[in-house]
Amino acid sequence: MVKEGEEKKRVVLTKPLTLDGDSSVDYRAPNLLQRILSLFKNVGTGSDLTSFQLPAMFNFPKSQLQCFGESVYCIGNDMVSSINKMESSVERFTCVVAWSISTIRPVMFGLAPYNPILGETHHVSNANLNVLLEQVSHHPPVSALHATDQDQNIEMLWCQHPLPKFRGAWVETEVCGKRQLKLNNHKETYEMNSPKLLIKFLPVPGVDWVGNVKIKCPETGLEAELCYRANSFLGLRKNYRAIKGKIYQSSSSNIIYEINGHWDRTVTLKDMNSGNTRVIYNAKEVLSRLKTPTVKDLEAVWGSESAAVWSEVNQAILSKDWEKATESKNDVEKKQRQILKGRESVGETWVPKHFKVTCSKEGSWDCSPIHKWVPPAPIVIPL
C-alpha cells in the first residue's frame, strides 16, 4: 500500500487517448511486433496473464486505473447531465446506451498501461463530476470506481476485474465486474457490463472491442443488447469497430429501437414503429478535443495517486529513455514487494481506504464506496 504524504510528490499527467489511439504521440519502441512475438514464445495457449509483467518498452505512460477513469471523466460533452434532463424513461434509457458506447475507447496495438499497485488511487474532477478510483486488489487485479455529481444527484459505481487469456495468435481479455449508473432524482439504476478486449498478433495485428453488452433498468423494465463486432479477416473498413443491437421492453420482448453503426464513428437508432432513423452517438463530437488533466493543488494530491506513483516511469517513456523507464518501473514494483513482505511479517491485512470489498466463492467481486459523495479533486479537467 502507498502511504499518503510520505515524500515530495511529482505528478506527470499525459493526454487522453484519441479516437485513433494516440496518433499525435508515438510511445513505441522499435521492432515492436517482433518483440511482442518473442515475449510470448514461452507462454502456453490458454495461460492466465493476470500476473504477467510487461517490460517498460511495452507500456504507454498511464496506469490502467487512469485509463479506467478517463472513460468517465474525459469526454467532449456532458452526456450524463443530459441524460438526467430527459423527460421520459425511454429517452433517458436511449441516452444511457449512447453514454455506455462513449466509455469504449481506442487501444493502441503493442502497448499496455501499467498494472496498478495495491492501494493506488486516481482522483480527478471534471466540473461538478468528481471521480475516485482505487486498486482494491493486486492479485487478482480489481479496480473500483465511484463518481458523483452532487448537483445532479448522479452516482456511478463500477468494479472492474480483467481476466486476460493467451490464445496463441491473440490475447482475449474478459472484463468482469458490475457497472451501475444511478439517476437518483428519477429513482433509476442502470446496470451494464463491458465488452471483451481482443488483441490479435496474426495474421493482421490489431486491437478490437468484441462481444455482447447488456444494459438494463429494473425500475422501468427497459433493456438493451449490444454486439461489438471484431474486424473481418480481410480487415474490411465496413466491419471495423461495428456495433449492432436493440432496445426492448423486457416484459414483452417488444423491440422499440434497432441500433446500428460504428462505435468510433456514428451510431444510429431506428424507431421500429415509425421507421425513422436518427444519430444517437457521434464519436468525433464526444471524443475529439479531449483535454489533459492538470494539477490544481499539488499539496492535496495523495501519494497514492497514479500520476505520482508512476511519474518517473511516465517521464522516461515520454523521453523514450527505455533504460530509465525499466529502472524506474522496477523500483516501483520492488518497493511494493518490500511493503507486502513487511505486512506479511507482522500478520497485517491490507484494507482498502475508500471502498468496502467482498468476493464470492465463485470469484465475483463487489465494491461499495465508504462515503456517499466523492469530494472535489486536486487534479482537474481544464474548462
Short mmCIF file of C-alpha atoms in Angstrom, two decimals:
data_model
loop_
_atom_site.label_atom_id
_atom_site.label_comp_id
_atom_site.label_asym_id
_atom_site.label_seq_id
_atom_site.Cartn_x
_atom_site.Cartn_y
_atom_site.Cartn_z
CA MET A 1 0.00 0.00 0.00
CA VAL A 2 1.15 3.52 -0.76
CA LYS A 3 1.16 5.80 2.27
CA GLU A 4 -0.04 9.32 1.69
CA GLY A 5 2.19 12.34 2.16
CA GLU A 6 5.45 10.47 2.75
CA GLU A 7 7.66 12.47 0.40
CA LYS A 8 7.65 15.34 -2.02
CA LYS A 9 5.41 14.47 -4.91
CA ARG A 10 5.98 14.70 -8.63
CA VAL A 11 2.96 14.31 -10.86
CA VAL A 12 3.26 13.52 -14.58
CA LEU A 13 -0.06 13.52 -16.43
CA THR A 14 -0.40 12.58 -20.09
CA LYS A 15 -3.05 13.38 -22.69
CA PRO A 16 -6.07 11.06 -23.02
CA LEU A 17 -6.19 8.59 -25.88
CA THR A 18 -7.75 9.94 -29.06
CA LEU A 19 -10.10 8.23 -31.49
CA ASP A 20 -7.13 6.73 -33.35
CA GLY A 21 -5.37 5.61 -30.17
CA ASP A 22 -2.83 8.40 -29.86
CA SER A 23 -1.60 9.39 -33.30
CA SER A 24 -0.02 12.62 -32.07
CA VAL A 25 2.46 10.80 -29.82
CA ASP A 26 4.36 7.60 -30.63
CA TYR A 27 5.46 5.89 -27.41
CA ARG A 28 6.52 2.69 -29.12
CA ALA A 29 9.96 1.13 -29.06
CA PRO A 30 11.47 -0.08 -32.40
CA ASN A 31 10.58 -3.50 -33.92
CA LEU A 32 7.52 -3.79 -31.70
CA LEU A 33 5.76 -6.76 -33.33
CA GLN A 34 8.92 -8.89 -33.29
CA ARG A 35 9.44 -8.02 -29.63
CA ILE A 36 5.84 -8.98 -28.80
CA LEU A 37 6.06 -12.36 -30.53
CA SER A 38 9.33 -13.16 -28.75
CA LEU A 39 7.74 -12.12 -25.45
CA PHE A 40 5.00 -14.76 -25.76
CA LYS A 41 7.03 -17.60 -27.29
CA ASN A 42 7.28 -19.42 -23.94
CA VAL A 43 3.69 -18.76 -22.87
CA GLY A 44 1.28 -21.68 -23.28
CA THR A 45 -2.07 -21.31 -25.05
CA GLY A 46 -4.84 -20.69 -22.52
CA SER A 47 -2.44 -19.25 -19.94
CA ASP A 48 -3.80 -16.71 -17.45
CA LEU A 49 -1.90 -13.44 -17.95
CA THR A 50 -3.16 -11.51 -14.91
CA SER A 51 0.27 -11.79 -13.23
CA PHE A 52 2.27 -11.34 -16.44
CA GLN A 53 4.75 -8.48 -16.11
CA LEU A 54 5.49 -6.47 -19.26
CA PRO A 55 8.85 -4.74 -19.79
CA ALA A 56 8.57 -0.94 -19.80
CA MET A 57 9.04 -0.75 -23.58
CA PHE A 58 5.58 -2.31 -23.94
CA ASN A 59 3.91 0.32 -21.73
CA PHE A 60 2.46 3.70 -22.52
CA PRO A 61 2.66 6.33 -19.75
CA LYS A 62 -0.53 5.60 -17.82
CA SER A 63 -1.76 3.18 -15.22
CA GLN A 64 -4.76 1.01 -16.07
CA LEU A 65 -6.51 2.87 -13.27
CA GLN A 66 -6.13 6.14 -15.20
CA CYS A 67 -7.43 4.57 -18.41
CA PHE A 68 -10.43 3.27 -16.49
CA GLY A 69 -11.09 6.74 -15.05
CA GLU A 70 -10.58 8.55 -18.37
CA SER A 71 -13.52 6.67 -19.88
CA VAL A 72 -15.71 8.53 -17.37
CA TYR A 73 -14.19 12.00 -16.91
CA CYS A 74 -12.58 12.60 -20.35
CA ILE A 75 -15.50 13.38 -22.61
CA GLY A 76 -16.20 16.16 -25.07
CA ASN A 77 -19.68 16.99 -23.77
CA ASP A 78 -21.63 16.38 -20.58
CA MET A 79 -23.63 13.34 -21.64
CA VAL A 80 -24.53 12.25 -18.11
CA SER A 81 -26.17 15.56 -17.17
CA SER A 82 -28.08 15.44 -20.45
CA ILE A 83 -29.47 12.02 -19.51
CA ASN A 84 -30.78 13.44 -16.26
CA LYS A 85 -32.69 16.19 -18.07
CA MET A 86 -34.65 13.86 -20.37
CA GLU A 87 -38.37 13.75 -19.58
CA SER A 88 -39.31 10.17 -20.43
CA SER A 89 -37.78 6.90 -19.26
CA VAL A 90 -37.33 5.76 -22.88
CA GLU A 91 -35.40 8.93 -23.75
CA ARG A 92 -33.20 8.52 -20.67
CA PHE A 93 -32.54 4.87 -21.48
CA THR A 94 -31.59 5.71 -25.07
CA CYS A 95 -29.12 8.34 -23.80
CA VAL A 96 -27.66 5.83 -21.32
CA VAL A 97 -26.99 3.46 -24.23
CA ALA A 98 -25.16 6.26 -26.08
CA TRP A 99 -23.18 7.13 -22.96
CA SER A 100 -22.25 3.47 -22.47
CA ILE A 101 -20.82 3.42 -26.00
CA SER A 102 -18.80 6.56 -25.21
CA THR A 103 -16.94 4.71 -22.43
CA ILE A 104 -15.39 2.38 -25.03
CA ARG A 105 -12.08 3.92 -26.03
CA PRO A 106 -9.49 3.03 -28.70
CA VAL A 107 -6.49 0.95 -27.63
CA MET A 108 -3.01 1.12 -29.14
CA PHE A 109 -1.69 -2.16 -30.52
CA GLY A 110 1.50 -3.39 -28.87
CA LEU A 111 1.27 -1.10 -25.85
CA ALA A 112 -0.45 -1.52 -22.50
CA PRO A 113 -0.91 0.60 -19.37
CA TYR A 114 0.87 -0.34 -16.14
CA ASN A 115 -0.73 -2.81 -13.77
CA PRO A 116 -1.86 -0.64 -10.81
CA ILE A 117 -0.20 -1.31 -7.46
CA LEU A 118 -2.27 -2.20 -4.41
CA GLY A 119 -3.86 0.91 -2.89
CA GLU A 120 -3.13 3.08 -5.92
CA THR A 121 -5.74 5.81 -6.40
CA HIS A 122 -6.79 8.22 -9.12
CA HIS A 123 -8.86 11.27 -8.17
CA VAL A 124 -9.99 13.75 -10.85
CA SER A 125 -12.79 16.31 -11.21
CA ASN A 126 -14.46 17.45 -14.40
CA ALA A 127 -16.68 20.42 -13.49
CA ASN A 128 -19.16 19.00 -10.92
CA LEU A 129 -18.35 15.36 -11.65
CA ASN A 130 -15.86 14.04 -9.07
CA VAL A 131 -14.26 10.68 -9.88
CA LEU A 132 -12.33 8.44 -7.48
CA LEU A 133 -10.71 5.10 -8.25
CA GLU A 134 -8.79 2.69 -6.04
CA GLN A 135 -6.94 -0.54 -6.78
CA VAL A 136 -8.57 -2.75 -4.18
CA SER A 137 -6.77 -5.98 -5.12
CA HIS A 138 -3.49 -6.72 -6.88
CA HIS A 139 -3.71 -10.50 -7.38
CA PRO A 140 -6.20 -10.73 -8.97
CA PRO A 141 -6.27 -7.12 -10.24
CA VAL A 142 -9.51 -5.43 -9.21
CA SER A 143 -10.26 -1.71 -9.66
CA ALA A 144 -13.14 0.16 -8.04
CA LEU A 145 -14.64 3.44 -9.30
CA HIS A 146 -17.01 5.85 -7.57
CA ALA A 147 -18.12 9.03 -9.32
CA THR A 148 -20.70 11.55 -8.16
CA ASP A 149 -22.29 14.77 -9.29
CA GLN A 150 -23.95 16.19 -6.19
CA ASP A 151 -25.76 18.97 -8.09
CA GLN A 152 -27.37 16.47 -10.48
CA ASN A 153 -27.75 13.75 -7.79
CA ILE A 154 -25.98 11.25 -10.06
CA GLU A 155 -23.75 8.38 -8.96
CA MET A 156 -21.58 5.80 -10.77
CA LEU A 157 -20.33 2.59 -9.18
CA TRP A 158 -18.03 0.34 -11.16
CA CYS A 159 -15.96 -2.68 -10.20
CA GLN A 160 -13.58 -3.98 -12.88
CA HIS A 161 -11.74 -7.30 -12.86
CA PRO A 162 -9.90 -8.12 -16.14
CA LEU A 163 -9.15 -11.76 -17.00
CA PRO A 164 -6.64 -11.92 -19.88
CA LYS A 165 -6.01 -15.27 -21.58
CA PHE A 166 -3.33 -16.12 -24.16
CA ARG A 167 -4.86 -17.91 -27.18
CA GLY A 168 -1.78 -18.38 -29.37
CA ALA A 169 -2.40 -15.84 -32.14
CA TRP A 170 -4.27 -13.44 -29.87
CA VAL A 171 -4.93 -12.39 -26.26
CA GLU A 172 -8.56 -12.23 -25.13
CA THR A 173 -9.42 -10.19 -22.03
CA GLU A 174 -12.80 -10.61 -20.40
CA VAL A 175 -13.62 -7.50 -18.35
CA CYS A 176 -15.66 -8.84 -15.43
CA GLY A 177 -17.48 -6.75 -12.87
CA LYS A 178 -20.57 -4.69 -12.23
CA ARG A 179 -21.19 -1.20 -13.65
CA GLN A 180 -24.01 0.98 -12.38
CA LEU A 181 -25.25 4.46 -13.24
CA LYS A 182 -27.75 5.87 -10.74
CA LEU A 183 -30.09 8.76 -11.56
CA ASN A 184 -31.31 9.31 -8.04
CA ASN A 185 -33.76 12.11 -8.94
CA HIS A 186 -35.59 9.62 -11.16
CA LYS A 187 -35.03 6.66 -8.80
CA GLU A 188 -33.47 4.72 -11.70
CA THR A 189 -30.43 2.45 -11.70
CA TYR A 190 -28.84 1.32 -14.97
CA GLU A 191 -26.75 -1.85 -14.86
CA MET A 192 -24.32 -2.86 -17.61
CA ASN A 193 -21.26 -4.93 -18.41
CA SER A 194 -18.23 -4.36 -20.64
CA PRO A 195 -17.23 -5.95 -23.97
CA LYS A 196 -14.08 -8.08 -24.23
CA LEU A 197 -10.74 -6.75 -25.47
CA LEU A 198 -9.19 -8.78 -28.29
CA ILE A 199 -5.50 -8.24 -29.16
CA LYS A 200 -4.56 -10.02 -32.39
CA PHE A 201 -0.98 -10.74 -33.44
CA LEU A 202 -1.63 -12.77 -36.60
CA PRO A 203 -2.48 -12.67 -39.47
CA VAL A 204 -3.09 -8.90 -39.17
CA PRO A 205 -2.04 -7.23 -35.88
CA GLY A 206 -4.76 -5.16 -34.24
CA VAL A 207 -6.96 -4.49 -31.22
CA ASP A 208 -10.76 -4.81 -31.11
CA TRP A 209 -13.52 -4.50 -28.54
CA VAL A 210 -15.77 -7.51 -29.11
CA GLY A 211 -18.67 -9.38 -27.59
CA ASN A 212 -22.06 -8.69 -26.06
CA VAL A 213 -23.10 -5.94 -23.67
CA LYS A 214 -26.41 -5.89 -21.83
CA ILE A 215 -27.86 -2.74 -20.30
CA LYS A 216 -30.95 -2.86 -18.11
CA CYS A 217 -33.01 -0.63 -15.85
CA PRO A 218 -35.05 -2.76 -13.40
CA GLU A 219 -37.29 0.18 -12.43
CA THR A 220 -38.56 0.77 -16.00
CA GLY A 221 -38.18 -2.74 -17.42
CA LEU A 222 -36.18 -1.41 -20.37
CA GLU A 223 -33.22 -3.43 -21.64
CA ALA A 224 -30.67 -3.18 -24.45
CA GLU A 225 -28.42 -5.73 -26.09
CA LEU A 226 -25.34 -4.53 -27.97
CA CYS A 227 -22.92 -6.61 -30.01
CA TYR A 228 -19.42 -5.24 -30.64
CA ARG A 229 -18.02 -6.93 -33.73
CA ALA A 230 -14.40 -7.77 -34.46
CA ASN A 231 -12.72 -6.63 -37.66
CA SER A 232 -13.07 -9.12 -40.51
CA PHE A 233 -10.26 -11.46 -41.50
CA LEU A 234 -9.56 -9.27 -44.55
CA GLY A 235 -9.63 -6.09 -42.46
CA LEU A 236 -12.51 -4.50 -44.39
CA ARG A 237 -13.28 -0.97 -43.18
CA LYS A 238 -17.05 -1.64 -43.40
CA ASN A 239 -16.93 -4.04 -40.45
CA TYR A 240 -14.24 -2.24 -38.45
CA ARG A 241 -15.48 -1.33 -34.93
CA ALA A 242 -19.07 -2.16 -35.88
CA ILE A 243 -21.88 -2.29 -33.32
CA LYS A 244 -25.41 -3.67 -33.61
CA GLY A 245 -28.17 -4.02 -31.08
CA LYS A 246 -31.69 -3.36 -29.91
CA ILE A 247 -33.67 -1.67 -27.12
CA TYR A 248 -36.73 -3.53 -25.90
CA GLN A 249 -39.26 -3.86 -23.10
CA SER A 250 -38.25 -6.89 -21.01
CA SER A 251 -41.81 -7.84 -20.02
CA SER A 252 -43.00 -8.28 -23.61
CA SER A 253 -39.69 -8.53 -25.54
CA ASN A 254 -41.23 -5.88 -27.80
CA ILE A 255 -38.38 -4.22 -29.75
CA ILE A 256 -38.63 -0.43 -29.58
CA TYR A 257 -35.43 0.52 -31.42
CA GLU A 258 -32.74 -1.12 -33.53
CA ILE A 259 -29.15 0.09 -33.12
CA ASN A 260 -26.55 0.16 -35.92
CA GLY A 261 -23.24 1.83 -36.61
CA HIS A 262 -19.62 2.02 -35.57
CA TRP A 263 -18.53 2.99 -32.06
CA ASP A 264 -15.62 5.10 -33.40
CA ARG A 265 -17.85 6.98 -35.87
CA THR A 266 -21.64 7.25 -35.57
CA VAL A 267 -24.35 5.04 -34.11
CA THR A 268 -27.96 5.33 -35.26
CA LEU A 269 -31.31 4.39 -33.74
CA LYS A 270 -34.24 3.14 -35.84
CA ASP A 271 -37.73 3.52 -34.41
CA MET A 272 -39.50 0.22 -35.12
CA ASN A 273 -42.93 1.90 -35.15
CA SER A 274 -42.28 4.88 -37.39
CA GLY A 275 -39.23 3.62 -39.29
CA ASN A 276 -37.44 6.91 -38.58
CA THR A 277 -33.67 6.81 -38.02
CA ARG A 278 -31.57 9.27 -36.05
CA VAL A 279 -28.00 9.53 -34.80
CA ILE A 280 -27.67 8.96 -31.04
CA TYR A 281 -23.88 8.92 -30.83
CA ASN A 282 -21.19 10.78 -32.76
CA ALA A 283 -17.72 9.71 -31.60
CA LYS A 284 -16.00 12.68 -33.23
CA GLU A 285 -18.11 15.12 -31.21
CA VAL A 286 -17.71 13.20 -27.95
CA LEU A 287 -14.08 12.06 -28.13
CA SER A 288 -12.39 14.89 -30.01
CA ARG A 289 -10.52 17.80 -28.40
CA LEU A 290 -10.18 15.94 -25.10
CA LYS A 291 -8.17 17.91 -22.55
CA THR A 292 -5.27 16.64 -20.47
CA PRO A 293 -5.93 16.80 -16.70
CA THR A 294 -3.92 19.40 -14.78
CA VAL A 295 -2.85 19.69 -11.15
CA LYS A 296 -4.82 22.39 -9.35
CA ASP A 297 -3.37 21.77 -5.87
CA LEU A 298 -0.13 19.73 -5.68
CA GLU A 299 -0.13 19.63 -1.87
CA ALA A 300 -3.56 17.98 -1.88
CA VAL A 301 -2.51 15.21 -4.29
CA TRP A 302 -2.27 11.91 -2.43
CA GLY A 303 0.96 9.94 -2.53
CA SER A 304 -1.11 7.03 -3.82
CA GLU A 305 -2.18 8.99 -6.93
CA SER A 306 -1.43 7.09 -10.17
CA ALA A 307 0.25 10.04 -11.83
CA ALA A 308 2.54 10.38 -8.78
CA VAL A 309 3.28 6.67 -8.27
CA TRP A 310 4.36 6.25 -11.92
CA SER A 311 5.72 9.77 -12.51
CA GLU A 312 9.35 8.72 -13.10
CA VAL A 313 8.32 5.91 -15.44
CA ASN A 314 5.94 8.26 -17.29
CA GLN A 315 8.66 10.83 -17.83
CA ALA A 316 11.18 8.24 -19.03
CA ILE A 317 8.73 6.79 -21.57
CA LEU A 318 7.84 10.27 -22.81
CA SER A 319 11.58 10.84 -23.29
CA LYS A 320 11.99 7.35 -24.86
CA ASP A 321 14.68 6.59 -22.30
CA TRP A 322 13.91 2.87 -22.10
CA GLU A 323 16.74 2.08 -19.69
CA LYS A 324 15.49 4.70 -17.23
CA ALA A 325 11.88 3.57 -17.74
CA THR A 326 12.79 -0.04 -16.93
CA GLU A 327 14.80 1.02 -13.88
CA SER A 328 12.02 3.26 -12.57
CA LYS A 329 9.32 0.64 -13.15
CA ASN A 330 11.43 -1.95 -11.33
CA ASP A 331 11.83 0.49 -8.43
CA VAL A 332 8.04 0.89 -8.08
CA GLU A 333 7.47 -2.87 -8.17
CA LYS A 334 10.37 -3.61 -5.81
CA LYS A 335 9.02 -1.12 -3.27
CA GLN A 336 5.63 -2.82 -3.36
CA ARG A 337 7.17 -6.24 -2.79
CA GLN A 338 9.01 -4.87 0.24
CA ILE A 339 5.81 -3.37 1.65
CA LEU A 340 3.99 -6.68 1.11
CA LYS A 341 6.79 -8.62 2.81
CA GLY A 342 6.74 -6.25 5.79
CA ARG A 343 2.97 -6.55 6.10
CA GLU A 344 3.12 -10.35 5.97
CA SER A 345 5.88 -10.47 8.61
CA VAL A 346 3.58 -8.85 11.20
CA GLY A 347 0.37 -10.58 10.03
CA GLU A 348 -1.20 -7.34 8.79
CA THR A 349 -4.09 -7.50 6.32
CA TRP A 350 -4.39 -4.62 3.89
CA VAL A 351 -7.79 -2.91 3.78
CA PRO A 352 -8.95 -0.53 1.00
CA LYS A 353 -9.27 3.08 2.09
CA HIS A 354 -12.25 4.19 0.01
CA PHE A 355 -14.28 1.02 -0.65
CA LYS A 356 -15.74 -1.96 1.16
CA VAL A 357 -14.87 -5.04 -0.87
CA THR A 358 -16.33 -8.55 -0.94
CA CYS A 359 -15.51 -11.57 -3.10
CA SER A 360 -17.82 -14.56 -3.50
CA LYS A 361 -16.69 -18.17 -3.65
CA GLU A 362 -17.29 -18.02 -7.41
CA GLY A 363 -14.79 -15.16 -7.73
CA SER A 364 -17.32 -12.38 -8.22
CA TRP A 365 -16.16 -9.05 -6.75
CA ASP A 366 -18.33 -6.30 -5.32
CA CYS A 367 -17.09 -2.84 -4.28
CA SER A 368 -19.17 -0.37 -2.26
CA PRO A 369 -17.97 3.20 -1.56
CA ILE A 370 -17.41 4.14 2.07
CA HIS A 371 -18.55 7.75 1.52
CA LYS A 372 -21.76 8.90 -0.17
CA TRP A 373 -20.15 11.70 -2.20
CA VAL A 374 -16.74 11.92 -3.86
CA PRO A 375 -15.01 15.17 -2.82
CA PRO A 376 -13.60 17.63 -5.38
CA ALA A 377 -10.18 16.52 -6.61
CA PRO A 378 -6.82 18.35 -6.74
CA ILE A 379 -6.48 17.17 -10.36
CA VAL A 380 -9.00 18.72 -12.74
CA ILE A 381 -10.03 18.83 -16.39
CA PRO A 382 -9.47 22.44 -17.59
CA LEU A 383 -12.60 24.33 -18.57
#
